[in-house]
mmCIF file of C-alpha atoms in Angstrom:
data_model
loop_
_atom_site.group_PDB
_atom_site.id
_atom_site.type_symbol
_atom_site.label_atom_id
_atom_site.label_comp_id
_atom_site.label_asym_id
_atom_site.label_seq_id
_atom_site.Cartn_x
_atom_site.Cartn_y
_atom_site.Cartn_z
ATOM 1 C CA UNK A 1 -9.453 -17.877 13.509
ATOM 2 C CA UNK A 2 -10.859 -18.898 10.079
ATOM 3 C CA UNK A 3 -10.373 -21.841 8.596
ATOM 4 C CA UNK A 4 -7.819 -23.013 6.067
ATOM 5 C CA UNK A 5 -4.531 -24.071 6.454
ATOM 6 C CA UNK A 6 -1.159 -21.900 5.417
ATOM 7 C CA UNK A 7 1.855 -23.942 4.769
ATOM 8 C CA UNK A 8 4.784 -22.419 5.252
ATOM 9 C CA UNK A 9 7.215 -23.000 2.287
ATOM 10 C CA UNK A 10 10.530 -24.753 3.597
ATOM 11 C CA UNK A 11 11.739 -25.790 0.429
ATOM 12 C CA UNK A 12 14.266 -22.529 -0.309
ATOM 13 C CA UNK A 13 17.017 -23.325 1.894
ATOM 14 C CA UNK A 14 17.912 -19.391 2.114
ATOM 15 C CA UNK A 15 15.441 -18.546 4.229
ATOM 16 C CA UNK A 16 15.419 -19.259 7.315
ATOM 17 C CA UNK A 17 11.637 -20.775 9.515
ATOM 18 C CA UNK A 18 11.741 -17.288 11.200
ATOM 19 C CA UNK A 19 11.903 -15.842 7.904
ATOM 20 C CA UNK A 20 9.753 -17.441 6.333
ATOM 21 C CA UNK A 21 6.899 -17.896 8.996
ATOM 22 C CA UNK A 22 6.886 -13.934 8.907
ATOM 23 C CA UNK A 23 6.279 -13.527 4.999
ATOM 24 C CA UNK A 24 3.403 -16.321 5.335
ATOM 25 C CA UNK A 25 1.773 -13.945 8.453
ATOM 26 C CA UNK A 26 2.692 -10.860 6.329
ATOM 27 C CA UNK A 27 0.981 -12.299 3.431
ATOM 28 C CA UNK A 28 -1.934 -13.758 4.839
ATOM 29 C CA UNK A 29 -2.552 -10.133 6.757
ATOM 30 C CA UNK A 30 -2.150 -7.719 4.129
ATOM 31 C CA UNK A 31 -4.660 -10.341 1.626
ATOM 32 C CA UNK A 32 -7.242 -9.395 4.650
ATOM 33 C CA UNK A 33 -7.580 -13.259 5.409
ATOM 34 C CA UNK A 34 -7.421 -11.836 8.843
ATOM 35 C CA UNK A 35 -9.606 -8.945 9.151
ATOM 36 C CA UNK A 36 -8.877 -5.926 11.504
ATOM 37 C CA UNK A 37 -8.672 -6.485 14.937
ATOM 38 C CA UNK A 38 -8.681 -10.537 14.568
ATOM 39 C CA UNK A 39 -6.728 -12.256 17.597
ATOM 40 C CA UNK A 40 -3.679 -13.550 16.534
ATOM 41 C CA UNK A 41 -3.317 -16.583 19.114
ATOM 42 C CA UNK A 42 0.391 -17.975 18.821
ATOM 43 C CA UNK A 43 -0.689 -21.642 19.385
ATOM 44 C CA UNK A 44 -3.325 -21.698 16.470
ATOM 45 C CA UNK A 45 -0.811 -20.274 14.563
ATOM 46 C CA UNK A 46 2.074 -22.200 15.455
ATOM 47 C CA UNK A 47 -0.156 -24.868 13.917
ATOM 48 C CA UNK A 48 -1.409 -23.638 11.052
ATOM 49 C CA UNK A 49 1.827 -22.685 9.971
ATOM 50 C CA UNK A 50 3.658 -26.014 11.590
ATOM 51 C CA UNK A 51 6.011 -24.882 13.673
ATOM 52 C CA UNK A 52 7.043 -23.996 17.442
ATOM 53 C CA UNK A 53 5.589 -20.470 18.585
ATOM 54 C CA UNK A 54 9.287 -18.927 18.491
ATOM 55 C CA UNK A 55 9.117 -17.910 14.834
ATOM 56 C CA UNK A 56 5.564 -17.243 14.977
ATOM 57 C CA UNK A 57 5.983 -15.085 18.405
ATOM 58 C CA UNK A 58 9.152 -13.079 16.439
ATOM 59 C CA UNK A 59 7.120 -12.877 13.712
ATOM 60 C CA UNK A 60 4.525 -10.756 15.392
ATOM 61 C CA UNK A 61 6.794 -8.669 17.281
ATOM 62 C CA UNK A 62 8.302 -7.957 13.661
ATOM 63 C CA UNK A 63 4.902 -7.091 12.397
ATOM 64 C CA UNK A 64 3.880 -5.035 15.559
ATOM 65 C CA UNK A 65 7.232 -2.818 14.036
ATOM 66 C CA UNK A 66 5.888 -2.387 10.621
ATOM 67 C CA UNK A 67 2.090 -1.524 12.171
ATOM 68 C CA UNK A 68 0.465 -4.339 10.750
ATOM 69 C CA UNK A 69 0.011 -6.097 14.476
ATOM 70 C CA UNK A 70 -1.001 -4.551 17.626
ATOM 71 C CA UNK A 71 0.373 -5.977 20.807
ATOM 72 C CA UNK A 72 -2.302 -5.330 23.341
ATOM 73 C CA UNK A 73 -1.358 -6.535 27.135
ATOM 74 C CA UNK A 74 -3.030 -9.187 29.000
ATOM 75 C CA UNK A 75 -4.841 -9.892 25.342
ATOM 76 C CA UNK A 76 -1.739 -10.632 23.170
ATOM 77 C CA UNK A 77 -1.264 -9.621 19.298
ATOM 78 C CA UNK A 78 -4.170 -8.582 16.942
ATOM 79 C CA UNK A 79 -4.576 -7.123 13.561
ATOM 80 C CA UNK A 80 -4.143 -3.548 13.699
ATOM 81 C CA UNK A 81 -6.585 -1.470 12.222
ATOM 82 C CA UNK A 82 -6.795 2.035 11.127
ATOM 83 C CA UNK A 83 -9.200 4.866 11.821
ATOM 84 C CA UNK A 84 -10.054 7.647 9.303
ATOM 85 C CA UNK A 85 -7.277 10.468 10.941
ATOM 86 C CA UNK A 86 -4.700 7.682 10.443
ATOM 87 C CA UNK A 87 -5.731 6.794 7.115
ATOM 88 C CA UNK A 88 -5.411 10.622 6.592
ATOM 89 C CA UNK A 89 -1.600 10.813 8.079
ATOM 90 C CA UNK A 90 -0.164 8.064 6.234
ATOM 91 C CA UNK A 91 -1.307 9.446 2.627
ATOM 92 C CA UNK A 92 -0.080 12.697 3.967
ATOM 93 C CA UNK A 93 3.041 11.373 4.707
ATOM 94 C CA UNK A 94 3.132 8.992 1.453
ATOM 95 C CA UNK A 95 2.625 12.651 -0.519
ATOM 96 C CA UNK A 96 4.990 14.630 1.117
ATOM 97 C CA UNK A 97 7.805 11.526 0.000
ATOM 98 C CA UNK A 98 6.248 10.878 -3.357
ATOM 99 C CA UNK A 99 6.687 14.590 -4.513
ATOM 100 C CA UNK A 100 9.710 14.346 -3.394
ATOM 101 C CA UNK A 101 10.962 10.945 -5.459
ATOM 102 C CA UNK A 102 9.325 12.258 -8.518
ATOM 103 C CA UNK A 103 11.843 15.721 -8.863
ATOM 104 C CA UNK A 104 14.813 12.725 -8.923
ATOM 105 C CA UNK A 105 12.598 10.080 -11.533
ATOM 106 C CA UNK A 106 11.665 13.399 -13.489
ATOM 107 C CA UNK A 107 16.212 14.297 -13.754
ATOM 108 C CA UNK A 108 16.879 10.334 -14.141
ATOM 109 C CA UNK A 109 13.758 9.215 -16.311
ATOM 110 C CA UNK A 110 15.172 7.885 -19.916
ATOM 111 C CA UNK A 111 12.579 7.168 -22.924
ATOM 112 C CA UNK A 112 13.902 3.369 -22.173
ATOM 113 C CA UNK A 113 13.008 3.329 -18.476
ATOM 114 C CA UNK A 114 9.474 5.444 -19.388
ATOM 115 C CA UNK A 115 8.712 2.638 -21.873
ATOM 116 C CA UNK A 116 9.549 -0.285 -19.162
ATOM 117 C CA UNK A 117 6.804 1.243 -17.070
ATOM 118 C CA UNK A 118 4.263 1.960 -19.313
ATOM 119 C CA UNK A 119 4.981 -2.073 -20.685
ATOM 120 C CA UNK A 120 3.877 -3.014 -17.277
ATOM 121 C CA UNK A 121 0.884 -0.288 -17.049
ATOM 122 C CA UNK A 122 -0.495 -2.165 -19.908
ATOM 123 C CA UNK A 123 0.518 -6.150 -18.597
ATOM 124 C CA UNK A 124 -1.895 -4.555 -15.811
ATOM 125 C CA UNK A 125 -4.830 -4.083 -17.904
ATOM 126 C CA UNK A 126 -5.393 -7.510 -18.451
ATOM 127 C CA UNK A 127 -5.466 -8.885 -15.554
ATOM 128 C CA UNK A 128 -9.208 -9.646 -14.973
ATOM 129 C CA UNK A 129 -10.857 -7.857 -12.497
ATOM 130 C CA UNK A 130 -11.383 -10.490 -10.060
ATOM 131 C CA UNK A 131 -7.495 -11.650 -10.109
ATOM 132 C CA UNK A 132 -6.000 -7.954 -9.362
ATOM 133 C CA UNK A 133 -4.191 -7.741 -6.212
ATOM 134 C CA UNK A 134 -2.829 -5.257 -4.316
ATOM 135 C CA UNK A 135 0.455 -5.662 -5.592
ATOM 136 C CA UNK A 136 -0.807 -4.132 -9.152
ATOM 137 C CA UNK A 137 -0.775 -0.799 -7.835
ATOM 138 C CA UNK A 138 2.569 -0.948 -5.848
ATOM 139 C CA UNK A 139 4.259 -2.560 -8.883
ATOM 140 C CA UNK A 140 3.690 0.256 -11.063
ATOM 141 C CA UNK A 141 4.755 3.217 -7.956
ATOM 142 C CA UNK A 142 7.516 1.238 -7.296
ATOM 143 C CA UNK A 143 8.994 0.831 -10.869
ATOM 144 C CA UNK A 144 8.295 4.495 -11.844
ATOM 145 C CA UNK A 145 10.353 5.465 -8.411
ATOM 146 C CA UNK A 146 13.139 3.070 -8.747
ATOM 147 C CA UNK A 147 14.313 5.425 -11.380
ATOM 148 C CA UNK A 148 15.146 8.006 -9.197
ATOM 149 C CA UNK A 149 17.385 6.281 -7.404
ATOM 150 C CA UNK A 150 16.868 6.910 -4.126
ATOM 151 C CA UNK A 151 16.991 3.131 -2.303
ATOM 152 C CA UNK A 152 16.390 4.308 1.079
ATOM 153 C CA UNK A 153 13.510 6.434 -0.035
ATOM 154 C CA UNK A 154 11.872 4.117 -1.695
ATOM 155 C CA UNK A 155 12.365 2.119 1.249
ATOM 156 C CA UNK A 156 10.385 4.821 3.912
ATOM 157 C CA UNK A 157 7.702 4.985 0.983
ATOM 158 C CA UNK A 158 6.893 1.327 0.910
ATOM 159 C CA UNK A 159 6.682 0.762 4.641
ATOM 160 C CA UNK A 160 3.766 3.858 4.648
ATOM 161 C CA UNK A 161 2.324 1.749 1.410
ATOM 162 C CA UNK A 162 2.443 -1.428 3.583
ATOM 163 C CA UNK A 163 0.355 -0.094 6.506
ATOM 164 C CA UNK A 164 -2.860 0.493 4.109
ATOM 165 C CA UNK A 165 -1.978 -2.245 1.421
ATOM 166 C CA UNK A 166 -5.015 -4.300 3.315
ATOM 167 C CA UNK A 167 -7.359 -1.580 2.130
ATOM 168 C CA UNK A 168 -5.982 -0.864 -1.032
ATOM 169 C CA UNK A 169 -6.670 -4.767 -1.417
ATOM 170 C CA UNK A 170 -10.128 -4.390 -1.340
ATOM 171 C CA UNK A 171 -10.276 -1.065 -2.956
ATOM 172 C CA UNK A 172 -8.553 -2.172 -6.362
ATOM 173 C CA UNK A 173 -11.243 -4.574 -6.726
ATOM 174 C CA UNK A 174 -14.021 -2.530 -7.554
ATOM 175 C CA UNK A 175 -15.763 -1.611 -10.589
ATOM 176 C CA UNK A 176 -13.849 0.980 -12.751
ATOM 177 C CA UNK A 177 -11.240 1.638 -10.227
ATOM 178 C CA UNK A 178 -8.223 -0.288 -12.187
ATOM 179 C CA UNK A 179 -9.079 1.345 -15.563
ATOM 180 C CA UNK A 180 -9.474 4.653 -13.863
ATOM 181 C CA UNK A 181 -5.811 3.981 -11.840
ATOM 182 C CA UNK A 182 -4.460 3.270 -15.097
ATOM 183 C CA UNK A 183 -5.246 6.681 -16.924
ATOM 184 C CA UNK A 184 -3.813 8.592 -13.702
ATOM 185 C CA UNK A 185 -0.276 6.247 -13.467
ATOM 186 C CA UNK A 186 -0.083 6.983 -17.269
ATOM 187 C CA UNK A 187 -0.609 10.801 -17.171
ATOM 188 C CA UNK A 188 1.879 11.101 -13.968
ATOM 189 C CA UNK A 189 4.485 9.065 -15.984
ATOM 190 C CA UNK A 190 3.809 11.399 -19.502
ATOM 191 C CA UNK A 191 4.308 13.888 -16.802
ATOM 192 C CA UNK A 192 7.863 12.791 -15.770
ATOM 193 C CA UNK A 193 8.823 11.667 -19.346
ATOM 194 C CA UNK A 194 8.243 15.371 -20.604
ATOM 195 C CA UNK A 195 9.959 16.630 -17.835
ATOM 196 C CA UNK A 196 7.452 18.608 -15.698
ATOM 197 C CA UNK A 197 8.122 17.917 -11.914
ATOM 198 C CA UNK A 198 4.758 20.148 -11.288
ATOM 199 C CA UNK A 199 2.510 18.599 -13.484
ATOM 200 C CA UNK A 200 3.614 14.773 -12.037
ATOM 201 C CA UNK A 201 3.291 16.596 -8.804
ATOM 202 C CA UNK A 202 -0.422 17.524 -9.166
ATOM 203 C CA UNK A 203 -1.657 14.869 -10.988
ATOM 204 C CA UNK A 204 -0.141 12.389 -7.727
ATOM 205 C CA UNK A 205 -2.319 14.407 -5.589
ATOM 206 C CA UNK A 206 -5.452 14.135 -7.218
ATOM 207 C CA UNK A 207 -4.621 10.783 -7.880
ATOM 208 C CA UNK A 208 -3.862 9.897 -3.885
ATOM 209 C CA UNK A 209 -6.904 12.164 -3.211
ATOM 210 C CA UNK A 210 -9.330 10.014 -5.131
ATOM 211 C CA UNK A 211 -8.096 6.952 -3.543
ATOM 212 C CA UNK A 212 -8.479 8.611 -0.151
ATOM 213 C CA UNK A 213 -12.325 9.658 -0.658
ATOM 214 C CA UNK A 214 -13.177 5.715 -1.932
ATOM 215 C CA UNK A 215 -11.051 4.640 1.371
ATOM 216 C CA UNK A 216 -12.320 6.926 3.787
ATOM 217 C CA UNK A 217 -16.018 5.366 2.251
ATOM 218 C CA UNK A 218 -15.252 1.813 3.198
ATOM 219 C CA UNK A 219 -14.098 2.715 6.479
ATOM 220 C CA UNK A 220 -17.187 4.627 7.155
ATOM 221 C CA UNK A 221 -18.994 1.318 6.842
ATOM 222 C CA UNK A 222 -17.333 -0.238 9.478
ATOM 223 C CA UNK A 223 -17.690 2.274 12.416
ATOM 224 C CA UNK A 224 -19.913 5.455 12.705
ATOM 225 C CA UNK A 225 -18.173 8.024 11.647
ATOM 226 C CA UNK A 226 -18.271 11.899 12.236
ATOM 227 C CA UNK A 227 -20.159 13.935 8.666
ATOM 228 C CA UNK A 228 -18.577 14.355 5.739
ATOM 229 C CA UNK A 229 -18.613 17.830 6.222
ATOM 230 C CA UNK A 230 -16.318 17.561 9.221
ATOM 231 C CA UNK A 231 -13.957 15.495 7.406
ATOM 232 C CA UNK A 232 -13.203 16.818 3.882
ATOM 233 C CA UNK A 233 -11.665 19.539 5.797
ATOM 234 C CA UNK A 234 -8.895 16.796 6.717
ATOM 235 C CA UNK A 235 -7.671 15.984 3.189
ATOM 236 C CA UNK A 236 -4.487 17.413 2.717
ATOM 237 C CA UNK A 237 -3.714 20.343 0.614
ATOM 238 C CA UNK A 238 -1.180 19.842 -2.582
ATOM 239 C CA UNK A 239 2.169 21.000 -2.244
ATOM 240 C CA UNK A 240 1.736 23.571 -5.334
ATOM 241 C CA UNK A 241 -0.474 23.989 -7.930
ATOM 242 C CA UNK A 242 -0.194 24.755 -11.769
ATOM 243 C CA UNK A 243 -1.078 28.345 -11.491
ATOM 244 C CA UNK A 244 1.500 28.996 -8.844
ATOM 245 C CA UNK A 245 3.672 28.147 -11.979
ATOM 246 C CA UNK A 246 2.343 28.326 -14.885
#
């Protein structure tokens, strides 16, 4: 376990130890404090976070849910970790639901709402490099989405972000990647301001795409891997394209 301690707030009387012991976990997971496949041992946790191991032990079990922890038998809980095919599904699956929220953003989206986002696009760009977080990127999906209003699909899309938010983490943090994230959130939101579901469509897909290839990189570092070759067969196809349209 690495070192450091985690206090647990217990100052908001809301939220109950359980509660809270969970968002602390959550927190300290998807930041990559613990990497992938760490042991999560209930007693050093119990102390780090001072408490008993009932929140921390309902904690894990909540987190085994959401894919961020792996219960393993006879070895207990550990951070869950993706390979490349997985990686692969999950943007698949975040696609398939973000074409679909951007037909309803592109019939709800208002030149007030279009303006809200692109205020925060720009509050992004000056964060310095070193101080972005993963929450930069989801900020600016999740605002442009909440105009469609469609709660509970927002909801499935943000549990798929959550399972790679570790990776996106320590993607967002390179050189160029922010400033080239913020071009491709402001073209797909031009996109849905004008009005043109296929355009938004096709510029998500390059822009997951790109992600993808820098992700499927890092991973490749960590583990052997199969070629290249074999793989870029794997990325998925776009749902339409502007000639099948235009």
């Amino acid at each position: 376990m690495r070192g450091g301690k985690s206090s647990v707030m217990l100052k908001d009387g809301k939220r109950t130890m359980n509660k809270q012991v969970y968002l602390s976990l959550r927190s300290d997971i998807l930041s990559g404090r613990y990497h992938d496949g760490q042991q999560l041992l209930q007693a050093e946790l119990a102390e780090e976070y001072h408490v008993s191991r009932i929140p921390v032990r309902e904690a894990l079990m909540q987190l085994s849910s959401e894919g961020l922890v792996q219960i393993i038998p006879y070895k207990g809980a550990v951070v869950a970790s993706l390979s490349i095919e997985e990686l692969h599904e999950i943007f698949e699956i975040r696609y398939a639901l973000e074409s679909l929220i951007l037909r309803y953003v592109v019939q709800n989206i208002t030149e007030e709402s279009a303006a809200r986002v692109h205020n925060l696009l720009l509050e992004s760009t000056q964060t310095p490099p070193e101080r972005r977080s993963r929450k930069t990127n989801w900020e600016f999906h999740r605002a442009l989405y909440e105009i469609a209003g469609k709660p509970r699909l927002l909801e499935l899309i943000e549990s798929q972000y959550n399972k790679i938010d570790r990776y996106v983490q320590m993607d967002i943090t390179l050189p160029n990647v922010q400033e080239n994230a913020f071009k491709s959130h402001d073209a797909i939101l031009q996109a849905c301001r004008v009005g043109d579901a296929v355009e938004a469509t096709v510029l998500l897909h390059e822009h997951m795409v790109t992600a993808l290839r820098r992700l499927d990189r890092f991973l490749q570092q960590e583990e052997v891997r199969a070629p290249e070759s074999e793989r870029s067969t794997t990325l998925f196809m776009p749902m339409i394209n502007r000639r099948e349209l235009r």
